[in-house]
Every structure is written in structure tokens, then in C-alpha cells.
Short mmCIF file of C-alpha atoms in Angstrom, two decimals:
data_model
loop_
_atom_site.label_atom_id
_atom_site.label_comp_id
_atom_site.label_asym_id
_atom_site.label_seq_id
_atom_site.Cartn_x
_atom_site.Cartn_y
_atom_site.Cartn_z
CA MET S 1 -21.72 37.56 18.55
CA ALA S 2 -25.76 37.20 18.43
CA ALA S 3 -27.09 35.66 15.56
CA LYS S 4 -29.75 37.18 13.69
CA PRO S 5 -33.33 36.64 14.63
CA GLY S 6 -34.45 33.14 12.71
CA ALA S 7 -30.92 32.75 11.52
CA PRO S 8 -29.91 29.13 12.27
CA ILE S 9 -27.67 28.63 15.31
CA LEU S 10 -27.19 24.82 15.01
CA GLU S 11 -26.85 23.47 11.90
CA VAL S 12 -26.19 19.72 10.67
CA SER S 13 -24.80 19.03 6.96
CA ASP S 14 -24.58 15.59 5.25
CA LEU S 15 -23.98 13.72 8.29
CA VAL S 16 -23.03 10.12 7.92
CA CYS S 17 -22.95 7.81 10.94
CA ARG S 18 -22.49 4.01 10.73
CA ARG S 19 -23.06 1.56 13.49
CA GLY S 20 -22.22 -2.58 13.57
CA GLY S 21 -21.38 -1.66 9.78
CA ARG S 22 -25.05 -0.39 8.69
CA THR S 23 -25.45 2.80 7.86
CA VAL S 24 -27.94 4.45 10.38
CA PHE S 25 -28.48 7.91 8.58
CA ASP S 26 -26.81 9.47 5.12
CA ARG S 27 -26.22 13.08 4.51
CA LEU S 28 -28.59 14.29 6.61
CA SER S 29 -29.07 18.10 7.28
CA PHE S 30 -31.32 20.72 9.33
CA ALA S 31 -31.01 23.83 10.76
CA MET S 32 -32.36 24.84 13.92
CA ALA S 33 -32.98 28.90 14.90
CA LYS S 34 -32.83 30.14 18.56
CA GLY S 35 -35.86 28.64 20.43
CA GLU S 36 -36.90 26.29 18.15
CA LEU S 37 -37.71 22.78 19.08
CA MET S 38 -36.99 19.52 17.19
CA THR S 39 -38.91 16.36 18.05
CA LEU S 40 -37.42 13.31 16.34
CA LEU S 41 -40.13 10.51 15.50
CA GLY S 42 -38.62 6.85 13.81
CA ARG S 43 -39.41 3.36 14.83
CA ASN S 44 -37.01 1.74 16.95
CA GLY S 45 -33.35 1.22 15.86
CA SER S 46 -33.88 4.32 13.37
CA GLY S 47 -31.33 6.24 14.28
CA LYS S 48 -32.92 8.92 16.61
CA THR S 49 -30.47 7.96 19.54
CA THR S 50 -27.67 7.85 17.13
CA LEU S 51 -28.40 11.52 15.88
CA LEU S 52 -28.65 12.80 19.29
CA ARG S 53 -25.45 11.10 20.71
CA ALA S 54 -23.48 12.26 17.21
CA LEU S 55 -24.68 15.66 18.33
CA ALA S 56 -23.61 15.45 22.01
CA LEU S 57 -19.82 13.87 20.42
CA LEU S 58 -20.79 10.79 22.24
CA VAL S 59 -20.38 9.04 19.01
CA ARG S 60 -18.41 9.94 15.50
CA ALA S 61 -20.30 10.79 12.65
CA GLU S 62 -18.08 9.54 9.51
CA VAL S 63 -19.12 12.34 7.48
CA GLY S 64 -20.55 15.91 7.69
CA ALA S 65 -20.57 18.81 9.53
CA ILE S 66 -22.28 20.33 13.06
CA ARG S 67 -21.71 23.85 13.18
CA TRP S 68 -22.85 25.79 16.57
CA GLN S 69 -22.94 29.53 16.03
CA ALA S 70 -21.39 28.60 12.27
CA ALA S 71 -18.57 27.16 14.63
CA ASP S 72 -17.38 23.63 13.93
CA ILE S 73 -18.36 21.87 17.37
CA ARG S 74 -15.52 19.33 17.02
CA GLN S 75 -13.30 22.35 16.67
CA GLU S 76 -13.73 22.97 20.46
CA PRO S 77 -15.41 19.81 21.84
CA GLU S 78 -15.51 21.23 25.48
CA ALA S 79 -16.80 24.51 24.28
CA TRP S 80 -19.74 22.80 22.53
CA ARG S 81 -20.26 20.42 25.61
CA ARG S 82 -20.81 23.38 28.00
CA GLN S 83 -23.63 24.40 25.74
CA ILE S 84 -25.41 21.39 25.96
CA ALA S 85 -27.72 19.43 28.67
CA TRP S 86 -27.89 15.34 27.88
CA LEU S 87 -30.35 13.40 28.86
CA GLY S 88 -30.05 10.25 27.30
CA HIS S 89 -32.05 6.77 28.15
CA LEU S 90 -30.88 6.55 31.48
CA ASP S 91 -31.52 9.26 34.10
CA GLY S 92 -27.78 9.81 35.09
CA LEU S 93 -28.79 9.97 39.26
CA LYS S 94 -27.13 8.16 42.06
CA GLY S 95 -29.95 6.26 44.05
CA ASP S 96 -28.24 6.59 47.49
CA PHE S 97 -28.43 10.30 47.06
CA SER S 98 -31.17 12.42 47.71
CA VAL S 99 -33.12 14.26 44.70
CA ARG S 100 -31.60 17.32 46.06
CA GLU S 101 -27.97 15.93 46.40
CA ASN S 102 -28.41 14.78 42.97
CA LEU S 103 -28.72 18.45 42.10
CA LEU S 104 -25.96 19.65 43.86
CA VAL S 105 -23.70 17.13 42.88
CA ALA S 106 -24.44 18.00 38.93
CA GLU S 107 -24.07 21.87 39.96
CA ARG S 108 -20.40 21.04 41.20
CA LEU S 109 -19.67 18.96 38.27
CA ARG S 110 -20.43 21.33 35.63
CA GLY S 111 -18.17 23.80 37.75
CA ALA S 112 -21.23 26.11 38.95
CA ALA S 113 -21.88 27.22 42.60
CA PRO S 114 -24.60 25.54 43.88
CA ALA S 115 -27.63 27.83 44.23
CA GLU S 116 -30.44 27.08 46.64
CA ASP S 117 -32.99 29.24 44.91
CA ARG S 118 -31.80 27.87 41.64
CA ILE S 119 -32.20 24.10 42.87
CA ASP S 120 -35.60 25.12 44.63
CA SER S 121 -36.74 26.33 41.54
CA ALA S 122 -36.17 23.27 39.22
CA LEU S 123 -37.66 21.40 42.04
CA VAL S 124 -40.88 23.22 41.46
CA ALA S 125 -40.75 23.18 38.31
CA PHE S 126 -41.10 19.24 38.04
CA ASP S 127 -43.26 18.64 41.29
CA LEU S 128 -40.55 17.78 43.12
CA PRO S 129 -40.15 19.90 46.54
CA GLY S 130 -41.81 16.94 48.52
CA LEU S 131 -39.31 14.45 47.18
CA ALA S 132 -36.09 16.61 47.31
CA ALA S 133 -34.85 14.81 50.58
CA ARG S 134 -35.91 11.48 49.44
CA PRO S 135 -33.15 8.97 48.01
CA VAL S 136 -33.40 8.45 44.36
CA ARG S 137 -33.51 4.62 44.69
CA ASN S 138 -36.50 5.24 46.78
CA LEU S 139 -38.77 6.72 43.54
CA SER S 140 -40.95 5.45 40.82
CA ALA S 141 -39.41 5.74 37.50
CA GLY S 142 -41.24 8.57 36.58
CA GLN S 143 -40.17 10.63 39.77
CA ARG S 144 -36.75 9.79 38.72
CA ARG S 145 -37.09 11.01 35.10
CA ARG S 146 -38.98 13.90 36.75
CA ALA S 147 -35.30 14.34 38.90
CA ALA S 148 -33.30 14.16 35.98
CA LEU S 149 -35.52 16.84 33.68
CA ALA S 150 -34.93 18.97 36.70
CA ARG S 151 -30.97 18.55 36.37
CA VAL S 152 -31.31 19.68 32.75
CA LEU S 153 -33.06 22.85 33.20
CA LEU S 154 -30.57 23.42 36.35
CA ALA S 155 -27.81 23.35 33.78
CA GLN S 156 -29.43 26.19 31.99
CA ALA S 157 -27.63 24.98 28.47
CA PRO S 158 -29.15 26.59 25.56
CA VAL S 159 -29.32 23.28 23.64
CA TRP S 160 -31.01 20.19 25.42
CA LEU S 161 -30.53 16.81 23.62
CA LEU S 162 -33.37 14.82 25.35
CA ASP S 163 -33.61 11.28 24.36
CA GLU S 164 -37.10 9.86 24.84
CA PRO S 165 -37.78 12.44 27.69
CA LEU S 166 -41.52 11.72 28.35
CA ASN S 167 -40.58 7.75 29.15
CA ALA S 168 -42.58 6.88 32.76
CA LEU S 169 -44.02 9.79 33.31
CA ASP S 170 -47.37 9.97 33.57
CA GLN S 171 -50.44 12.66 32.03
CA PRO S 172 -49.47 15.67 34.29
CA ALA S 173 -45.92 15.43 34.38
CA GLN S 174 -45.77 15.04 30.64
#
């Protein structure tokens, strides 16, 4: 079922999360339509990462609902996980593998047949062709972050959950 233009495809209603006995957020609600971008701003410890982790089903919200195209994501968590691309604080790359090998492994892990043209496009999008054969452990922090973002792009997921995606990126990369 296709969503009407401007209709919410992701809805969060009355979400409550507690961590370590502390309420991180209480009755948080928002809705997003296809193509929208939301930026979370706030002080350290204000709940930005917790919200992203709750959306990725990495932490459990105590109360509330998260709906994707009107369906509760907790009813079919694996279907929801196929809709998201996650990038947390850590880049999620194997240091001994080259940038290209990391992208190939990511494709295999998500069950996709690796397509060299799509991998090449992701490398180009993040200015990585010259680094494709280099082991990730030999990259700068910004180069590793760009490789991790290339992995997100390669996933072709309709929802990207990015936790501080600009960390370590210089101005041109941002």
C-alpha cells in the first residue's frame, strides 16, 4: 500500500524510555512523511542516541508505539529491520578488511547479491575510490566515517538512523 503524498509513513506516539532508573524521554511523539529529514539536537545525555536505538529496536521503549506505514514495528521486527540502515557511534567496519571488502560483506550480511556497480557508486558518492583497496585500520577517522556512510547508502533502505553522522568529517565531506 503506497502512502499518500505528505502522509506520515513513520509515526512515533507517546514513547517513554528510561535508562538506569532515569526517564530519558516521556510521551515523545512525532510523524514523518516520505523524503523528510529529522535532525535531533540536544545536550549530551538528552536522549538522542536512546531514541535512535529505540527506533532501531536496540533498546526497548517502556510505553508508546512506533509505526511504519501504519503497522506496529514490534509486531514484525525483522520486516522493520529490513527497512532501516543503522549507523551508530561506532563505524561497524572490520579493520583488517579493505573498504571494498567491508562493503561486500555488508551486502552479503543483508542477503543481497553484491553488485560491483552499486559498490562503485557508493565509493564515488563518498570520495572513496582511491581508498577502496586500503585496509580500514589504515584510514583516518573521517575516512572510516565516509566508508561507514557508503555502507548506509549501499543498503538502499528507506529509513536511515544515523547517530552523529558528521563526526570526524571535514567540511568538504560534510
